[in-house]
């Protein structure tokens, strides 16, 4: 069982920035594809970004000019840097770890963009 703990969420004004972190308990962290998803109130959980074990990344088109995903395998941590935030980015952000059939989710961290 991999434990994922997200942090870094909170309330931010439009145009602001946040960096989310997701720390994993797994010593084999480097082999996992790590991803970020988000779920706005009343909506489904949507893919935001992922980084593979080889370091390849992809970010959903709607935020790719503002969000960046990165990982630090030495710290078993994946990050999501979010810039130029808008109210439409308000959601619970979830971290996900994938390795074959092994899929794990974090508990989520709330991001609220509001003036």
PDB file of N, CA and C in Angstrom:
ATOM      1  N   UNK A   1       0.843  -1.187   0.000  1.00  0.00           N
ATOM      2  CA  UNK A   1       0.000   0.000   0.000  1.00  0.00           C
ATOM      3  C   UNK A   1       0.883   1.243   0.000  1.00  0.00           C
ATOM      4  N   UNK A   2       0.638   2.124  -0.942  1.00  0.00           N
ATOM      5  CA  UNK A   2       1.398   3.373  -1.018  1.00  0.00           C
ATOM      6  C   UNK A   2       0.553   4.479  -0.406  1.00  0.00           C
ATOM      7  N   UNK A   3       1.140   5.183   0.523  1.00  0.00           N
ATOM      8  CA  UNK A   3       0.473   6.329   1.129  1.00  0.00           C
ATOM      9  C   UNK A   3       0.915   7.596   0.391  1.00  0.00           C
ATOM     10  N   UNK A   4      -0.068   8.389  -0.008  1.00  0.00           N
ATOM     11  CA  UNK A   4       0.205   9.647  -0.694  1.00  0.00           C
ATOM     12  C   UNK A   4      -0.393  10.773   0.129  1.00  0.00           C
ATOM     13  N   UNK A   5       0.414  11.762   0.420  1.00  0.00           N
ATOM     14  CA  UNK A   5      -0.047  12.881   1.236  1.00  0.00           C
ATOM     15  C   UNK A   5       0.190  14.175   0.485  1.00  0.00           C
ATOM     16  N   UNK A   6      -0.920  14.811   0.112  1.00  0.00           N
ATOM     17  CA  UNK A   6      -0.836  16.087  -0.591  1.00  0.00           C
ATOM     18  C   UNK A   6      -0.770  17.241   0.395  1.00  0.00           C
ATOM     19  N   UNK A   7      -0.154  18.312  -0.032  1.00  0.00           N
ATOM     20  CA  UNK A   7      -0.102  19.537   0.753  1.00  0.00           C
ATOM     21  C   UNK A   7       0.080  20.719  -0.184  1.00  0.00           C
ATOM     22  N   UNK A   8      -0.110  21.906   0.362  1.00  0.00           N
ATOM     23  CA  UNK A   8       0.136  23.113  -0.405  1.00  0.00           C
ATOM     24  C   UNK A   8      -1.110  23.808  -0.912  1.00  0.00           C
ATOM     25  N   UNK A   9      -2.256  23.207  -0.705  1.00  0.00           N
ATOM     26  CA  UNK A   9      -3.487  23.856  -1.127  1.00  0.00           C
ATOM     27  C   UNK A   9      -3.848  25.016  -0.213  1.00  0.00           C
ATOM     28  N   UNK A  10      -4.903  25.723  -0.598  1.00  0.00           N
ATOM     29  CA  UNK A  10      -5.345  26.837   0.220  1.00  0.00           C
ATOM     30  C   UNK A  10      -6.144  27.834  -0.581  1.00  0.00           C
ATOM     31  N   UNK A  11      -6.319  28.993   0.002  1.00  0.00           N
ATOM     32  CA  UNK A  11      -7.052  30.080  -0.633  1.00  0.00           C
ATOM     33  C   UNK A  11      -6.059  31.046  -1.267  1.00  0.00           C
ATOM     34  N   UNK A  12      -6.298  31.357  -2.523  1.00  0.00           N
ATOM     35  CA  UNK A  12      -5.415  32.267  -3.244  1.00  0.00           C
ATOM     36  C   UNK A  12      -6.260  33.199  -4.106  1.00  0.00           C
ATOM     37  N   UNK A  13      -5.784  34.405  -4.300  1.00  0.00           N
ATOM     38  CA  UNK A  13      -6.500  35.354  -5.141  1.00  0.00           C
ATOM     39  C   UNK A  13      -6.279  35.052  -6.616  1.00  0.00           C
ATOM     40  N   UNK A  14      -7.222  35.431  -7.449  1.00  0.00           N
ATOM     41  CA  UNK A  14      -7.022  35.251  -8.893  1.00  0.00           C
ATOM     42  C   UNK A  14      -5.700  35.884  -9.339  1.00  0.00           C
ATOM     43  N   UNK A  15      -4.995  35.154 -10.189  1.00  0.00           N
ATOM     44  CA  UNK A  15      -3.684  35.601 -10.641  1.00  0.00           C
ATOM     45  C   UNK A  15      -2.534  35.117  -9.780  1.00  0.00           C
ATOM     46  N   UNK A  16      -2.864  34.525  -8.659  1.00  0.00           N
ATOM     47  CA  UNK A  16      -1.833  34.043  -7.753  1.00  0.00           C
ATOM     48  C   UNK A  16      -1.289  32.679  -8.140  1.00  0.00           C
ATOM     49  N   UNK A  17      -0.391  32.202  -7.308  1.00  0.00           N
ATOM     50  CA  UNK A  17       0.272  30.925  -7.566  1.00  0.00           C
ATOM     51  C   UNK A  17       0.237  30.044  -6.325  1.00  0.00           C
ATOM     52  N   UNK A  18       0.271  28.753  -6.571  1.00  0.00           N
ATOM     53  CA  UNK A  18       0.419  27.767  -5.510  1.00  0.00           C
ATOM     54  C   UNK A  18       1.296  26.646  -6.018  1.00  0.00           C
ATOM     55  N   UNK A  19       1.995  26.013  -5.096  1.00  0.00           N
ATOM     56  CA  UNK A  19       2.720  24.795  -5.442  1.00  0.00           C
ATOM     57  C   UNK A  19       2.210  23.669  -4.548  1.00  0.00           C
ATOM     58  N   UNK A  20       1.638  22.684  -5.198  1.00  0.00           N
ATOM     59  CA  UNK A  20       1.179  21.504  -4.481  1.00  0.00           C
ATOM     60  C   UNK A  20       2.304  20.478  -4.412  1.00  0.00           C
ATOM     61  N   UNK A  21       2.321  19.764  -3.315  1.00  0.00           N
ATOM     62  CA  UNK A  21       3.285  18.680  -3.133  1.00  0.00           C
ATOM     63  C   UNK A  21       2.542  17.396  -2.804  1.00  0.00           C
ATOM     64  N   UNK A  22       3.112  16.302  -3.213  1.00  0.00           N
ATOM     65  CA  UNK A  22       2.562  14.988  -2.881  1.00  0.00           C
ATOM     66  C   UNK A  22       3.726  14.097  -2.484  1.00  0.00           C
ATOM     67  N   UNK A  23       3.754  13.742  -1.225  1.00  0.00           N
ATOM     68  CA  UNK A  23       4.818  12.895  -0.706  1.00  0.00           C
ATOM     69  C   UNK A  23       4.333  11.454  -0.642  1.00  0.00           C
ATOM     70  N   UNK A  24       5.155  10.549  -1.150  1.00  0.00           N
ATOM     71  CA  UNK A  24       4.799   9.137  -1.197  1.00  0.00           C
ATOM     72  C   UNK A  24       5.609   8.336  -0.199  1.00  0.00           C
ATOM     73  N   UNK A  25       4.967   7.308   0.343  1.00  0.00           N
ATOM     74  CA  UNK A  25       5.631   6.462   1.317  1.00  0.00           C
ATOM     75  C   UNK A  25       6.442   5.359   0.667  1.00  0.00           C
ATOM     76  N   UNK A  26       6.354   5.248  -0.638  1.00  0.00           N
ATOM     77  CA  UNK A  26       6.927   4.139  -1.377  1.00  0.00           C
ATOM     78  C   UNK A  26       8.403   4.336  -1.694  1.00  0.00           C
ATOM     79  N   UNK A  27       9.222   3.364  -1.294  1.00  0.00           N
ATOM     80  CA  UNK A  27      10.653   3.468  -1.569  1.00  0.00           C
ATOM     81  C   UNK A  27      10.957   3.301  -3.046  1.00  0.00           C
ATOM     82  N   UNK A  28      10.024   2.648  -3.779  1.00  0.00           N
ATOM     83  CA  UNK A  28      10.203   2.481  -5.224  1.00  0.00           C
ATOM     84  C   UNK A  28       9.487   3.579  -5.987  1.00  0.00           C
ATOM     85  N   UNK A  29       9.404   4.742  -5.401  1.00  0.00           N
ATOM     86  CA  UNK A  29       8.695   5.886  -5.971  1.00  0.00           C
ATOM     87  C   UNK A  29       9.090   6.140  -7.417  1.00  0.00           C
ATOM     88  N   UNK A  30      10.356   5.970  -7.729  1.00  0.00           N
ATOM     89  CA  UNK A  30      10.858   6.360  -9.046  1.00  0.00           C
ATOM     90  C   UNK A  30      10.243   5.554 -10.178  1.00  0.00           C
ATOM     91  N   UNK A  31       9.692   4.381  -9.893  1.00  0.00           N
ATOM     92  CA  UNK A  31       9.139   3.570 -10.979  1.00  0.00           C
ATOM     93  C   UNK A  31       7.691   3.947 -11.288  1.00  0.00           C
ATOM     94  N   UNK A  32       7.096   4.734 -10.406  1.00  0.00           N
ATOM     95  CA  UNK A  32       5.688   5.078 -10.573  1.00  0.00           C
ATOM     96  C   UNK A  32       5.496   6.257 -11.517  1.00  0.00           C
ATOM     97  N   UNK A  33       4.457   6.175 -12.299  1.00  0.00           N
ATOM     98  CA  UNK A  33       3.932   7.357 -12.955  1.00  0.00           C
ATOM     99  C   UNK A  33       3.116   8.116 -11.922  1.00  0.00           C
ATOM    100  N   UNK A  34       3.443   9.386 -11.752  1.00  0.00           N
ATOM    101  CA  UNK A  34       2.760  10.207 -10.763  1.00  0.00           C
ATOM    102  C   UNK A  34       1.901  11.246 -11.471  1.00  0.00           C
ATOM    103  N   UNK A  35       0.710  11.405 -10.979  1.00  0.00           N
ATOM    104  CA  UNK A  35      -0.199  12.324 -11.641  1.00  0.00           C
ATOM    105  C   UNK A  35      -0.968  13.194 -10.675  1.00  0.00           C
ATOM    106  N   UNK A  36      -1.514  14.263 -11.232  1.00  0.00           N
ATOM    107  CA  UNK A  36      -2.408  15.148 -10.504  1.00  0.00           C
ATOM    108  C   UNK A  36      -3.760  15.184 -11.234  1.00  0.00           C
ATOM    109  N   UNK A  37      -4.805  15.094 -10.451  1.00  0.00           N
ATOM    110  CA  UNK A  37      -6.166  15.196 -10.947  1.00  0.00           C
ATOM    111  C   UNK A  37      -6.887  16.233 -10.095  1.00  0.00           C
ATOM    112  N   UNK A  38      -8.007  16.723 -10.601  1.00  0.00           N
ATOM    113  CA  UNK A  38      -8.786  17.667  -9.807  1.00  0.00           C
ATOM    114  C   UNK A  38     -10.273  17.416  -9.991  1.00  0.00           C
ATOM    115  N   UNK A  39     -10.991  17.756  -8.950  1.00  0.00           N
ATOM    116  CA  UNK A  39     -12.443  17.581  -8.969  1.00  0.00           C
ATOM    117  C   UNK A  39     -13.104  18.821  -8.401  1.00  0.00           C
ATOM    118  N   UNK A  40     -13.825  19.517  -9.264  1.00  0.00           N
ATOM    119  CA  UNK A  40     -14.585  20.687  -8.838  1.00  0.00           C
ATOM    120  C   UNK A  40     -15.929  20.230  -8.285  1.00  0.00           C
ATOM    121  N   UNK A  41     -16.555  21.061  -7.466  1.00  0.00           N
ATOM    122  CA  UNK A  41     -17.843  20.681  -6.877  1.00  0.00           C
ATOM    123  C   UNK A  41     -18.862  20.302  -7.955  1.00  0.00           C
ATOM    124  N   UNK A  42     -19.477  19.140  -7.794  1.00  0.00           N
ATOM    125  CA  UNK A  42     -20.503  18.687  -8.710  1.00  0.00           C
ATOM    126  C   UNK A  42     -20.004  18.175 -10.044  1.00  0.00           C
ATOM    127  N   UNK A  43     -18.687  18.038 -10.165  1.00  0.00           N
ATOM    128  CA  UNK A  43     -18.111  17.585 -11.442  1.00  0.00           C
ATOM    129  C   UNK A  43     -17.294  16.324 -11.248  1.00  0.00           C
ATOM    130  N   UNK A  44     -16.928  15.686 -12.336  1.00  0.00           N
ATOM    131  CA  UNK A  44     -16.124  14.486 -12.264  1.00  0.00           C
ATOM    132  C   UNK A  44     -14.669  14.853 -12.017  1.00  0.00           C
ATOM    133  N   UNK A  45     -13.906  13.845 -11.615  1.00  0.00           N
ATOM    134  CA  UNK A  45     -12.481  14.049 -11.393  1.00  0.00           C
ATOM    135  C   UNK A  45     -11.778  14.027 -12.754  1.00  0.00           C
ATOM    136  N   UNK A  46     -10.987  15.054 -13.015  1.00  0.00           N
ATOM    137  CA  UNK A  46     -10.344  15.202 -14.310  1.00  0.00           C
ATOM    138  C   UNK A  46      -8.825  15.153 -14.188  1.00  0.00           C
ATOM    139  N   UNK A  47      -8.210  14.633 -15.213  1.00  0.00           N
ATOM    140  CA  UNK A  47      -6.761  14.602 -15.314  1.00  0.00           C
ATOM    141  C   UNK A  47      -6.207  16.018 -15.466  1.00  0.00           C
ATOM    142  N   UNK A  48      -5.092  16.289 -14.793  1.00  0.00           N
ATOM    143  CA  UNK A  48      -4.416  17.578 -14.920  1.00  0.00           C
ATOM    144  C   UNK A  48      -3.018  17.400 -15.510  1.00  0.00           C
ATOM    145  N   UNK A  49      -2.231  16.516 -14.918  1.00  0.00           N
ATOM    146  CA  UNK A  49      -0.834  16.377 -15.356  1.00  0.00           C
ATOM    147  C   UNK A  49      -0.276  15.060 -14.858  1.00  0.00           C
ATOM    148  N   UNK A  50       0.774  14.570 -15.554  1.00  0.00           N
ATOM    149  CA  UNK A  50       1.458  13.367 -15.090  1.00  0.00           C
ATOM    150  C   UNK A  50       2.935  13.443 -15.449  1.00  0.00           C
ATOM    151  N   UNK A  51       3.717  12.710 -14.694  1.00  0.00           N
ATOM    152  CA  UNK A  51       5.136  12.549 -14.994  1.00  0.00           C
ATOM    153  C   UNK A  51       5.476  11.069 -14.853  1.00  0.00           C
ATOM    154  N   UNK A  52       6.132  10.527 -15.850  1.00  0.00           N
ATOM    155  CA  UNK A  52       6.436   9.106 -15.861  1.00  0.00           C
ATOM    156  C   UNK A  52       7.742   8.819 -15.133  1.00  0.00           C
ATOM    157  N   UNK A  53       8.043   7.535 -15.022  1.00  0.00           N
ATOM    158  CA  UNK A  53       9.277   7.130 -14.364  1.00  0.00           C
ATOM    159  C   UNK A  53      10.505   7.602 -15.122  1.00  0.00           C
ATOM    160  N   UNK A  54      10.361   7.819 -16.423  1.00  0.00           N
ATOM    161  CA  UNK A  54      11.486   8.301 -17.227  1.00  0.00           C
ATOM    162  C   UNK A  54      11.569   9.819 -17.253  1.00  0.00           C
ATOM    163  N   UNK A  55      10.620  10.472 -16.571  1.00  0.00           N
ATOM    164  CA  UNK A  55      10.666  11.922 -16.502  1.00  0.00           C
ATOM    165  C   UNK A  55       9.844  12.635 -17.558  1.00  0.00           C
ATOM    166  N   UNK A  56       9.193  11.855 -18.417  1.00  0.00           N
ATOM    167  CA  UNK A  56       8.327  12.499 -19.401  1.00  0.00           C
ATOM    168  C   UNK A  56       7.119  13.096 -18.706  1.00  0.00           C
ATOM    169  N   UNK A  57       6.686  14.222 -19.204  1.00  0.00           N
ATOM    170  CA  UNK A  57       5.530  14.882 -18.589  1.00  0.00           C
ATOM    171  C   UNK A  57       4.493  15.213 -19.642  1.00  0.00           C
ATOM    172  N   UNK A  58       3.253  15.273 -19.213  1.00  0.00           N
ATOM    173  CA  UNK A  58       2.241  15.887 -20.044  1.00  0.00           C
ATOM    174  C   UNK A  58       1.203  16.546 -19.154  1.00  0.00           C
ATOM    175  N   UNK A  59       0.683  17.626 -19.658  1.00  0.00           N
ATOM    176  CA  UNK A  59      -0.245  18.473 -18.921  1.00  0.00           C
ATOM    177  C   UNK A  59      -1.455  18.724 -19.819  1.00  0.00           C
ATOM    178  N   UNK A  60      -2.619  18.690 -19.240  1.00  0.00           N
ATOM    179  CA  UNK A  60      -3.828  18.900 -20.031  1.00  0.00           C
ATOM    180  C   UNK A  60      -3.767  20.271 -20.710  1.00  0.00           C
ATOM    181  N   UNK A  61      -4.257  20.324 -21.922  1.00  0.00           N
ATOM    182  CA  UNK A  61      -4.130  21.534 -22.734  1.00  0.00           C
ATOM    183  C   UNK A  61      -4.676  22.782 -22.049  1.00  0.00           C
ATOM    184  N   UNK A  62      -5.744  22.623 -21.294  1.00  0.00           N
ATOM    185  CA  UNK A  62      -6.415  23.794 -20.721  1.00  0.00           C
ATOM    186  C   UNK A  62      -5.559  24.541 -19.702  1.00  0.00           C
ATOM    187  N   UNK A  63      -4.532  23.879 -19.154  1.00  0.00           N
ATOM    188  CA  UNK A  63      -3.697  24.546 -18.144  1.00  0.00           C
ATOM    189  C   UNK A  63      -2.212  24.475 -18.464  1.00  0.00           C
ATOM    190  N   UNK A  64      -1.830  23.927 -19.595  1.00  0.00           N
ATOM    191  CA  UNK A  64      -0.410  23.650 -19.833  1.00  0.00           C
ATOM    192  C   UNK A  64       0.445  24.907 -19.895  1.00  0.00           C
ATOM    193  N   UNK A  65      -0.147  26.040 -20.144  1.00  0.00           N
ATOM    194  CA  UNK A  65       0.630  27.285 -20.153  1.00  0.00           C
ATOM    195  C   UNK A  65       0.807  27.865 -18.751  1.00  0.00           C
ATOM    196  N   UNK A  66       0.134  27.263 -17.765  1.00  0.00           N
ATOM    197  CA  UNK A  66       0.152  27.820 -16.413  1.00  0.00           C
ATOM    198  C   UNK A  66       0.622  26.819 -15.358  1.00  0.00           C
ATOM    199  N   UNK A  67       0.467  25.533 -15.627  1.00  0.00           N
ATOM    200  CA  UNK A  67       0.800  24.503 -14.637  1.00  0.00           C
ATOM    201  C   UNK A  67       2.018  23.712 -15.097  1.00  0.00           C
ATOM    202  N   UNK A  68       2.841  23.344 -14.140  1.00  0.00           N
ATOM    203  CA  UNK A  68       4.025  22.532 -14.404  1.00  0.00           C
ATOM    204  C   UNK A  68       4.109  21.410 -13.375  1.00  0.00           C
ATOM    205  N   UNK A  69       4.347  20.211 -13.854  1.00  0.00           N
ATOM    206  CA  UNK A  69       4.532  19.075 -12.957  1.00  0.00           C
ATOM    207  C   UNK A  69       6.004  18.705 -12.928  1.00  0.00           C
ATOM    208  N   UNK A  70       6.469  18.325 -11.760  1.00  0.00           N
ATOM    209  CA  UNK A  70       7.855  17.893 -11.620  1.00  0.00           C
ATOM    210  C   UNK A  70       7.931  16.868 -10.495  1.00  0.00           C
ATOM    211  N   UNK A  71       9.060  16.171 -10.433  1.00  0.00           N
ATOM    212  CA  UNK A  71       9.220  15.167  -9.389  1.00  0.00           C
ATOM    213  C   UNK A  71      10.648  15.193  -8.867  1.00  0.00           C
ATOM    214  N   UNK A  72      10.767  14.820  -7.611  1.00  0.00           N
ATOM    215  CA  UNK A  72      12.070  14.675  -6.984  1.00  0.00           C
ATOM    216  C   UNK A  72      12.121  13.272  -6.411  1.00  0.00           C
ATOM    217  N   UNK A  73      12.748  12.378  -7.137  1.00  0.00           N
ATOM    218  CA  UNK A  73      12.763  10.978  -6.707  1.00  0.00           C
ATOM    219  C   UNK A  73      13.529  10.772  -5.404  1.00  0.00           C
ATOM    220  N   UNK A  74      14.482  11.633  -5.141  1.00  0.00           N
ATOM    221  CA  UNK A  74      15.238  11.514  -3.888  1.00  0.00           C
ATOM    222  C   UNK A  74      14.358  11.810  -2.676  1.00  0.00           C
ATOM    223  N   UNK A  75      13.312  12.610  -2.904  1.00  0.00           N
ATOM    224  CA  UNK A  75      12.394  12.972  -1.825  1.00  0.00           C
ATOM    225  C   UNK A  75      11.058  12.254  -1.926  1.00  0.00           C
ATOM    226  N   UNK A  76      10.922  11.368  -2.905  1.00  0.00           N
ATOM    227  CA  UNK A  76       9.651  10.655  -3.107  1.00  0.00           C
ATOM    228  C   UNK A  76       8.477  11.629  -3.209  1.00  0.00           C
ATOM    229  N   UNK A  77       8.687  12.704  -3.938  1.00  0.00           N
ATOM    230  CA  UNK A  77       7.696  13.771  -3.984  1.00  0.00           C
ATOM    231  C   UNK A  77       7.462  14.242  -5.411  1.00  0.00           C
ATOM    232  N   UNK A  78       6.205  14.521  -5.694  1.00  0.00           N
ATOM    233  CA  UNK A  78       5.835  15.115  -6.970  1.00  0.00           C
ATOM    234  C   UNK A  78       5.183  16.465  -6.676  1.00  0.00           C
ATOM    235  N   UNK A  79       5.409  17.406  -7.568  1.00  0.00           N
ATOM    236  CA  UNK A  79       4.940  18.772  -7.372  1.00  0.00           C
ATOM    237  C   UNK A  79       4.035  19.204  -8.527  1.00  0.00           C
ATOM    238  N   UNK A  80       3.169  20.134  -8.232  1.00  0.00           N
ATOM    239  CA  UNK A  80       2.388  20.791  -9.267  1.00  0.00           C
ATOM    240  C   UNK A  80       2.477  22.290  -9.006  1.00  0.00           C
ATOM    241  N   UNK A  81       3.202  22.969  -9.869  1.00  0.00           N
ATOM    242  CA  UNK A  81       3.301  24.417  -9.785  1.00  0.00           C
ATOM    243  C   UNK A  81       2.177  25.019 -10.592  1.00  0.00           C
ATOM    244  N   UNK A  82       1.376  25.845  -9.948  1.00  0.00           N
ATOM    245  CA  UNK A  82       0.202  26.431 -10.595  1.00  0.00           C
ATOM    246  C   UNK A  82       0.325  27.948 -10.557  1.00  0.00           C
ATOM    247  N   UNK A  83       0.336  28.547 -11.725  1.00  0.00           N
ATOM    248  CA  UNK A  83       0.473  30.005 -11.837  1.00  0.00           C
ATOM    249  C   UNK A  83      -0.763  30.601 -12.491  1.00  0.00           C
ATOM    250  N   UNK A  84      -0.917  31.888 -12.330  1.00  0.00           N
ATOM    251  CA  UNK A  84      -2.026  32.632 -12.956  1.00  0.00           C
ATOM    252  C   UNK A  84      -3.359  31.943 -12.696  1.00  0.00           C
ATOM    253  N   UNK A  85      -3.588  31.629 -11.459  1.00  0.00           N
ATOM    254  CA  UNK A  85      -4.791  30.881 -11.097  1.00  0.00           C
ATOM    255  C   UNK A  85      -6.053  31.697 -11.314  1.00  0.00           C
ATOM    256  N   UNK A  86      -7.099  31.019 -11.703  1.00  0.00           N
ATOM    257  CA  UNK A  86      -8.408  31.621 -11.921  1.00  0.00           C
ATOM    258  C   UNK A  86      -9.441  30.893 -11.055  1.00  0.00           C
ATOM    259  N   UNK A  87     -10.593  31.507 -10.859  1.00  0.00           N
ATOM    260  CA  UNK A  87     -11.629  30.813 -10.076  1.00  0.00           C
ATOM    261  C   UNK A  87     -12.002  29.451 -10.644  1.00  0.00           C
ATOM    262  N   UNK A  88     -11.822  29.276 -11.952  1.00  0.00           N
ATOM    263  CA  UNK A  88     -12.138  27.987 -12.568  1.00  0.00           C
ATOM    264  C   UNK A  88     -11.167  26.879 -12.153  1.00  0.00           C
ATOM    265  N   UNK A  89     -10.075  27.249 -11.529  1.00  0.00           N
ATOM    266  CA  UNK A  89      -9.130  26.250 -11.020  1.00  0.00           C
ATOM    267  C   UNK A  89      -9.513  25.754  -9.629  1.00  0.00           C
ATOM    268  N   UNK A  90     -10.545  26.310  -9.057  1.00  0.00           N
ATOM    269  CA  UNK A  90     -11.005  25.871  -7.737  1.00  0.00           C
ATOM    270  C   UNK A  90     -11.473  24.426  -7.794  1.00  0.00           C
ATOM    271  N   UNK A  91     -10.872  23.610  -6.942  1.00  0.00           N
ATOM    272  CA  UNK A  91     -11.179  22.180  -6.946  1.00  0.00           C
ATOM    273  C   UNK A  91     -10.398  21.516  -5.813  1.00  0.00           C
ATOM    274  N   UNK A  92     -10.735  20.265  -5.581  1.00  0.00           N
ATOM    275  CA  UNK A  92      -9.882  19.416  -4.761  1.00  0.00           C
ATOM    276  C   UNK A  92      -8.885  18.756  -5.704  1.00  0.00           C
ATOM    277  N   UNK A  93      -7.617  18.877  -5.379  1.00  0.00           N
ATOM    278  CA  UNK A  93      -6.549  18.317  -6.214  1.00  0.00           C
ATOM    279  C   UNK A  93      -6.044  17.036  -5.574  1.00  0.00           C
ATOM    280  N   UNK A  94      -6.015  15.980  -6.399  1.00  0.00           N
ATOM    281  CA  UNK A  94      -5.628  14.661  -5.930  1.00  0.00           C
ATOM    282  C   UNK A  94      -4.341  14.206  -6.613  1.00  0.00           C
ATOM    283  N   UNK A  95      -3.524  13.563  -5.837  1.00  0.00           N
ATOM    284  CA  UNK A  95      -2.314  12.929  -6.339  1.00  0.00           C
ATOM    285  C   UNK A  95      -2.616  11.461  -6.608  1.00  0.00           C
ATOM    286  N   UNK A  96      -1.995  10.921  -7.662  1.00  0.00           N
ATOM    287  CA  UNK A  96      -2.217   9.517  -8.019  1.00  0.00           C
ATOM    288  C   UNK A  96      -0.889   8.888  -8.394  1.00  0.00           C
ATOM    289  N   UNK A  97      -0.723   7.647  -7.961  1.00  0.00           N
ATOM    290  CA  UNK A  97       0.473   6.874  -8.298  1.00  0.00           C
ATOM    291  C   UNK A  97       0.059   5.644  -9.091  1.00  0.00           C
ATOM    292  N   UNK A  98       0.712   5.427 -10.216  1.00  0.00           N
ATOM    293  CA  UNK A  98       0.426   4.293 -11.088  1.00  0.00           C
ATOM    294  C   UNK A  98       1.680   3.466 -11.337  1.00  0.00           C
ATOM    295  N   UNK A  99       1.533   2.155 -11.175  1.00  0.00           N
ATOM    296  CA  UNK A  99       2.594   1.233 -11.605  1.00  0.00           C
ATOM    297  C   UNK A  99       1.932  -0.063 -12.022  1.00  0.00           C
ATOM    298  N   UNK A 100       1.716  -0.241 -13.293  1.00  0.00           N
ATOM    299  CA  UNK A 100       1.001  -1.419 -13.762  1.00  0.00           C
ATOM    300  C   UNK A 100      -0.426  -1.374 -13.246  1.00  0.00           C
ATOM    301  N   UNK A 101      -0.818  -2.428 -12.556  1.00  0.00           N
ATOM    302  CA  UNK A 101      -2.183  -2.479 -12.026  1.00  0.00           C
ATOM    303  C   UNK A 101      -2.284  -1.811 -10.658  1.00  0.00           C
ATOM    304  N   UNK A 102      -1.162  -1.384 -10.113  1.00  0.00           N
ATOM    305  CA  UNK A 102      -1.153  -0.725  -8.803  1.00  0.00           C
ATOM    306  C   UNK A 102      -1.459   0.758  -8.992  1.00  0.00           C
ATOM    307  N   UNK A 103      -2.592   1.154  -8.439  1.00  0.00           N
ATOM    308  CA  UNK A 103      -3.013   2.556  -8.516  1.00  0.00           C
ATOM    309  C   UNK A 103      -3.388   3.010  -7.114  1.00  0.00           C
ATOM    310  N   UNK A 104      -2.845   4.153  -6.736  1.00  0.00           N
ATOM    311  CA  UNK A 104      -3.119   4.692  -5.409  1.00  0.00           C
ATOM    312  C   UNK A 104      -3.463   6.168  -5.529  1.00  0.00           C
ATOM    313  N   UNK A 105      -4.340   6.604  -4.618  1.00  0.00           N
ATOM    314  CA  UNK A 105      -4.767   8.000  -4.578  1.00  0.00           C
ATOM    315  C   UNK A 105      -4.456   8.606  -3.221  1.00  0.00           C
ATOM    316  N   UNK A 106      -4.176   9.898  -3.240  1.00  0.00           N
ATOM    317  CA  UNK A 106      -4.085  10.642  -2.004  1.00  0.00           C
ATOM    318  C   UNK A 106      -5.472  11.104  -1.566  1.00  0.00           C
ATOM    319  N   UNK A 107      -5.496  11.797  -0.439  1.00  0.00           N
ATOM    320  CA  UNK A 107      -6.773  12.213   0.135  1.00  0.00           C
ATOM    321  C   UNK A 107      -7.263  13.532  -0.450  1.00  0.00           C
ATOM    322  N   UNK A 108      -6.396  14.222  -1.165  1.00  0.00           N
ATOM    323  CA  UNK A 108      -6.773  15.466  -1.814  1.00  0.00           C
ATOM    324  C   UNK A 108      -6.435  16.697  -0.992  1.00  0.00           C
ATOM    325  N   UNK A 109      -6.235  17.794  -1.698  1.00  0.00           N
ATOM    326  CA  UNK A 109      -6.004  19.072  -1.042  1.00  0.00           C
ATOM    327  C   UNK A 109      -6.847  20.131  -1.755  1.00  0.00           C
ATOM    328  N   UNK A 110      -7.509  20.951  -0.985  1.00  0.00           N
ATOM    329  CA  UNK A 110      -8.429  21.939  -1.542  1.00  0.00           C
ATOM    330  C   UNK A 110      -7.675  23.158  -2.037  1.00  0.00           C
ATOM    331  N   UNK A 111      -8.002  23.557  -3.248  1.00  0.00           N
ATOM    332  CA  UNK A 111      -7.500  24.811  -3.805  1.00  0.00           C
ATOM    333  C   UNK A 111      -8.712  25.689  -4.103  1.00  0.00           C
ATOM    334  N   UNK A 112      -8.723  26.863  -3.523  1.00  0.00           N
ATOM    335  CA  UNK A 112      -9.802  27.809  -3.743  1.00  0.00           C
ATOM    336  C   UNK A 112      -9.229  29.115  -4.265  1.00  0.00           C
ATOM    337  N   UNK A 113      -9.697  29.510  -5.428  1.00  0.00           N
ATOM    338  CA  UNK A 113      -9.229  30.751  -6.041  1.00  0.00           C
ATOM    339  C   UNK A 113     -10.384  31.752  -5.982  1.00  0.00           C
ATOM    340  N   UNK A 114     -10.195  32.777  -5.174  1.00  0.00           N
ATOM    341  CA  UNK A 114     -11.277  33.726  -4.954  1.00  0.00           C
ATOM    342  C   UNK A 114     -10.709  35.035  -4.432  1.00  0.00           C
ATOM    343  N   UNK A 115     -11.374  36.111  -4.795  1.00  0.00           N
ATOM    344  CA  UNK A 115     -10.979  37.417  -4.273  1.00  0.00           C
ATOM    345  C   UNK A 115     -11.792  37.745  -3.021  1.00  0.00           C
TER     346      UNK A 115
END
